[in-house]
């Protein structure tokens, strides 16, 4: 089989997915191609019908199309339905099925650290698509735990909490500025940063600027992978926390997409240095 794969986004120039999947196809001895396609929001439906639906065998979908693509799918799998976003589409005999492998990316990234946050509360900063995938993954890994959401837009945080309160009954939003948020973040066992604040080229910034939110023994996970270690993570490391950057999640969500398209597990240990090399050259 010849795999005809692509990623849709706007803009799409800096995506590392073409490097990952082109290398994975080679390493696994599979025939195929993976291209980056820049599609403006107004052109999504036309591009889908005219260029992709009958020609591609699998797609990644990134910002700003992760929600809009759902209505073009013939079916949407559980992870994507629960997260409200599709980042992977698979062409099957029954039609196109949308998935969300960011959820598997979070789960696989945190799985070996489970014992480090087995007790205590969890704080998620951000209430966008990535935060939804995080909460969905945590719902499987740590159901019923005390979880808090800190977001700039309080209304959006409220909405997110409403959706996930069936898994975390005590889930509630916290103010991004007040001392209560900082105290609860500092006391948490697991602190997850799911906003773009601190991403290249704005490396100097970090969420909850000026607040003392880290502590020794805490696990701090930042979803950003460019730079490899954000200011948020280096401040957390200086406070004695165990830090995890977004590269592991990128690798695991990409591997999960590749498995859905090809049925083959790509060798992450061989792909990690390839992606690291590109990150070093690109920033
Ligand atoms: P999104 O849906 O656009 O949501 C962005 C979130 O960040 C919102 O909660 C937004 O708050 C908050 N935010 C944005 N700018 C902010 C600012 N200046 N100050 C405070 N809060 C701000 O984006 P997303 O898809 O969730 O992505 C979030 C991050 O996760 C991105 O950096 C992305 O690269 C990363 N990510 C990484 C991976 C990986 O594989 N490692 C996968 C997916 C995403 P408001 O609601 O107030 O606007």
Short mmCIF file of N, CA and C and ligand atoms in Angstrom, two decimals, residues 63 66 102 126-131 151-153 156 193-197 199 205 223-225 246-247 249-251 253, ligand 1:
data_model
loop_
_atom_site.label_atom_id
_atom_site.label_comp_id
_atom_site.label_asym_id
_atom_site.label_seq_id
_atom_site.Cartn_x
_atom_site.Cartn_y
_atom_site.Cartn_z
N UNK A 63 -3.88 23.63 14.04
CA UNK A 63 -4.57 24.92 14.12
C UNK A 63 -4.64 25.59 12.75
N UNK A 66 -8.77 22.13 13.78
CA UNK A 66 -9.03 20.92 14.57
C UNK A 66 -10.50 20.70 14.92
N UNK A 102 -3.59 13.55 20.54
CA UNK A 102 -2.98 14.35 21.62
C UNK A 102 -3.27 13.70 22.97
N UNK A 126 -4.57 26.90 31.17
CA UNK A 126 -5.06 26.93 29.78
C UNK A 126 -6.40 26.23 29.69
N UNK A 127 -7.19 26.64 28.71
CA UNK A 127 -8.52 26.03 28.54
C UNK A 127 -8.86 25.84 27.06
N UNK A 128 -7.82 25.72 26.22
CA UNK A 128 -8.03 25.53 24.79
C UNK A 128 -8.06 24.05 24.44
N UNK A 129 -7.79 23.75 23.15
CA UNK A 129 -7.86 22.38 22.66
C UNK A 129 -6.89 21.45 23.37
N UNK A 130 -5.67 21.94 23.62
CA UNK A 130 -4.66 21.08 24.27
C UNK A 130 -5.07 20.78 25.71
N UNK A 131 -5.63 21.78 26.40
CA UNK A 131 -6.08 21.56 27.79
C UNK A 131 -7.20 20.51 27.82
N UNK A 151 -7.12 29.93 33.80
CA UNK A 151 -7.12 30.46 32.43
C UNK A 151 -7.37 31.95 32.44
N UNK A 152 -6.76 32.63 31.46
CA UNK A 152 -6.94 34.08 31.32
C UNK A 152 -8.43 34.42 31.20
N UNK A 153 -9.13 33.73 30.31
CA UNK A 153 -10.56 33.95 30.11
C UNK A 153 -11.34 33.01 31.04
N UNK A 156 -14.22 30.75 29.65
CA UNK A 156 -13.76 29.56 28.92
C UNK A 156 -13.36 28.45 29.90
N UNK A 193 1.22 23.05 31.98
CA UNK A 193 1.15 24.32 31.26
C UNK A 193 0.68 24.03 29.83
N UNK A 194 -0.56 24.45 29.50
CA UNK A 194 -1.13 24.15 28.17
C UNK A 194 -1.55 25.41 27.44
N UNK A 195 -0.75 26.49 27.55
CA UNK A 195 -0.97 27.69 26.72
C UNK A 195 0.28 27.89 25.85
N UNK A 196 0.19 28.76 24.82
CA UNK A 196 1.39 29.01 24.00
C UNK A 196 2.35 30.03 24.61
N UNK A 197 2.10 30.49 25.84
CA UNK A 197 2.94 31.55 26.43
C UNK A 197 4.34 31.00 26.75
N UNK A 199 6.40 30.27 24.09
CA UNK A 199 6.82 29.55 22.88
C UNK A 199 7.69 30.46 22.02
N UNK A 205 8.86 34.90 28.05
CA UNK A 205 7.61 34.99 28.81
C UNK A 205 7.27 33.67 29.50
N UNK A 223 3.59 21.79 27.65
CA UNK A 223 3.32 21.18 26.35
C UNK A 223 4.14 21.78 25.21
N UNK A 224 4.73 22.95 25.47
CA UNK A 224 5.53 23.61 24.42
C UNK A 224 6.81 22.80 24.16
N UNK A 225 7.19 22.63 22.87
CA UNK A 225 8.45 21.93 22.59
C UNK A 225 9.47 22.81 21.87
N UNK A 246 7.48 19.49 26.06
CA UNK A 246 6.46 19.04 25.11
C UNK A 246 6.96 18.10 24.03
N UNK A 247 8.30 17.91 23.93
CA UNK A 247 8.80 17.04 22.87
C UNK A 247 8.29 15.61 22.99
N UNK A 249 5.51 14.58 24.26
CA UNK A 249 4.11 14.52 23.81
C UNK A 249 4.04 14.59 22.29
N UNK A 250 4.86 15.46 21.69
CA UNK A 250 4.87 15.54 20.22
C UNK A 250 5.19 14.18 19.63
N UNK A 251 6.25 13.54 20.15
CA UNK A 251 6.68 12.24 19.60
C UNK A 251 5.58 11.18 19.77
N UNK A 253 2.22 11.63 20.29
CA UNK A 253 1.00 11.84 19.50
C UNK A 253 1.26 11.52 18.04
P1 LIG B 1 -5.66 27.13 21.82
O1 LIG B 1 -6.81 26.19 21.62
O2 LIG B 1 -5.54 28.34 20.96
O3 LIG B 1 -5.72 27.60 23.38
C1 LIG B 1 -4.78 28.49 23.88
C2 LIG B 1 -4.94 28.64 25.41
O4 LIG B 1 -3.86 29.44 25.88
C3 LIG B 1 -6.21 29.34 25.83
O5 LIG B 1 -6.60 28.83 27.09
C4 LIG B 1 -5.76 30.81 25.97
O6 LIG B 1 -6.47 31.54 26.95
C5 LIG B 1 -4.35 30.63 26.49
N1 LIG B 1 -3.54 31.78 26.08
C6 LIG B 1 -3.17 32.11 24.81
N2 LIG B 1 -2.41 33.21 24.83
C7 LIG B 1 -2.32 33.61 26.14
C8 LIG B 1 -1.68 34.69 26.80
N3 LIG B 1 -0.98 35.60 26.13
N4 LIG B 1 -1.79 34.76 28.15
C9 LIG B 1 -2.51 33.83 28.84
N5 LIG B 1 -3.15 32.80 28.27
C10 LIG B 1 -3.04 32.68 26.93
O7 LIG B 1 -4.26 26.37 21.69
P2 LIG B 1 -3.98 24.82 22.02
O8 LIG B 1 -4.23 24.01 20.82
O9 LIG B 1 -4.68 24.50 23.28
O10 LIG B 1 -2.39 24.83 22.24
C11 LIG B 1 -1.80 25.31 23.44
C12 LIG B 1 -0.31 25.00 23.44
O11 LIG B 1 -0.12 23.59 23.48
C13 LIG B 1 0.45 25.49 22.22
O12 LIG B 1 1.67 26.04 22.64
C14 LIG B 1 0.71 24.25 21.42
O13 LIG B 1 1.91 24.33 20.67
C15 LIG B 1 0.86 23.22 22.53
N6 LIG B 1 0.59 21.85 22.05
C16 LIG B 1 1.63 20.97 22.09
C17 LIG B 1 1.43 19.69 21.64
C18 LIG B 1 2.57 18.70 21.69
O14 LIG B 1 2.51 17.68 21.00
N7 LIG B 1 3.60 18.93 22.49
C19 LIG B 1 0.19 19.28 21.16
C20 LIG B 1 -0.87 20.19 21.15
C21 LIG B 1 -0.63 21.50 21.59
P3 LIG B 1 -7.84 32.33 26.63
O15 LIG B 1 -8.94 31.30 26.72
O16 LIG B 1 -7.90 33.35 27.70
O17 LIG B 1 -7.71 32.90 25.25
#
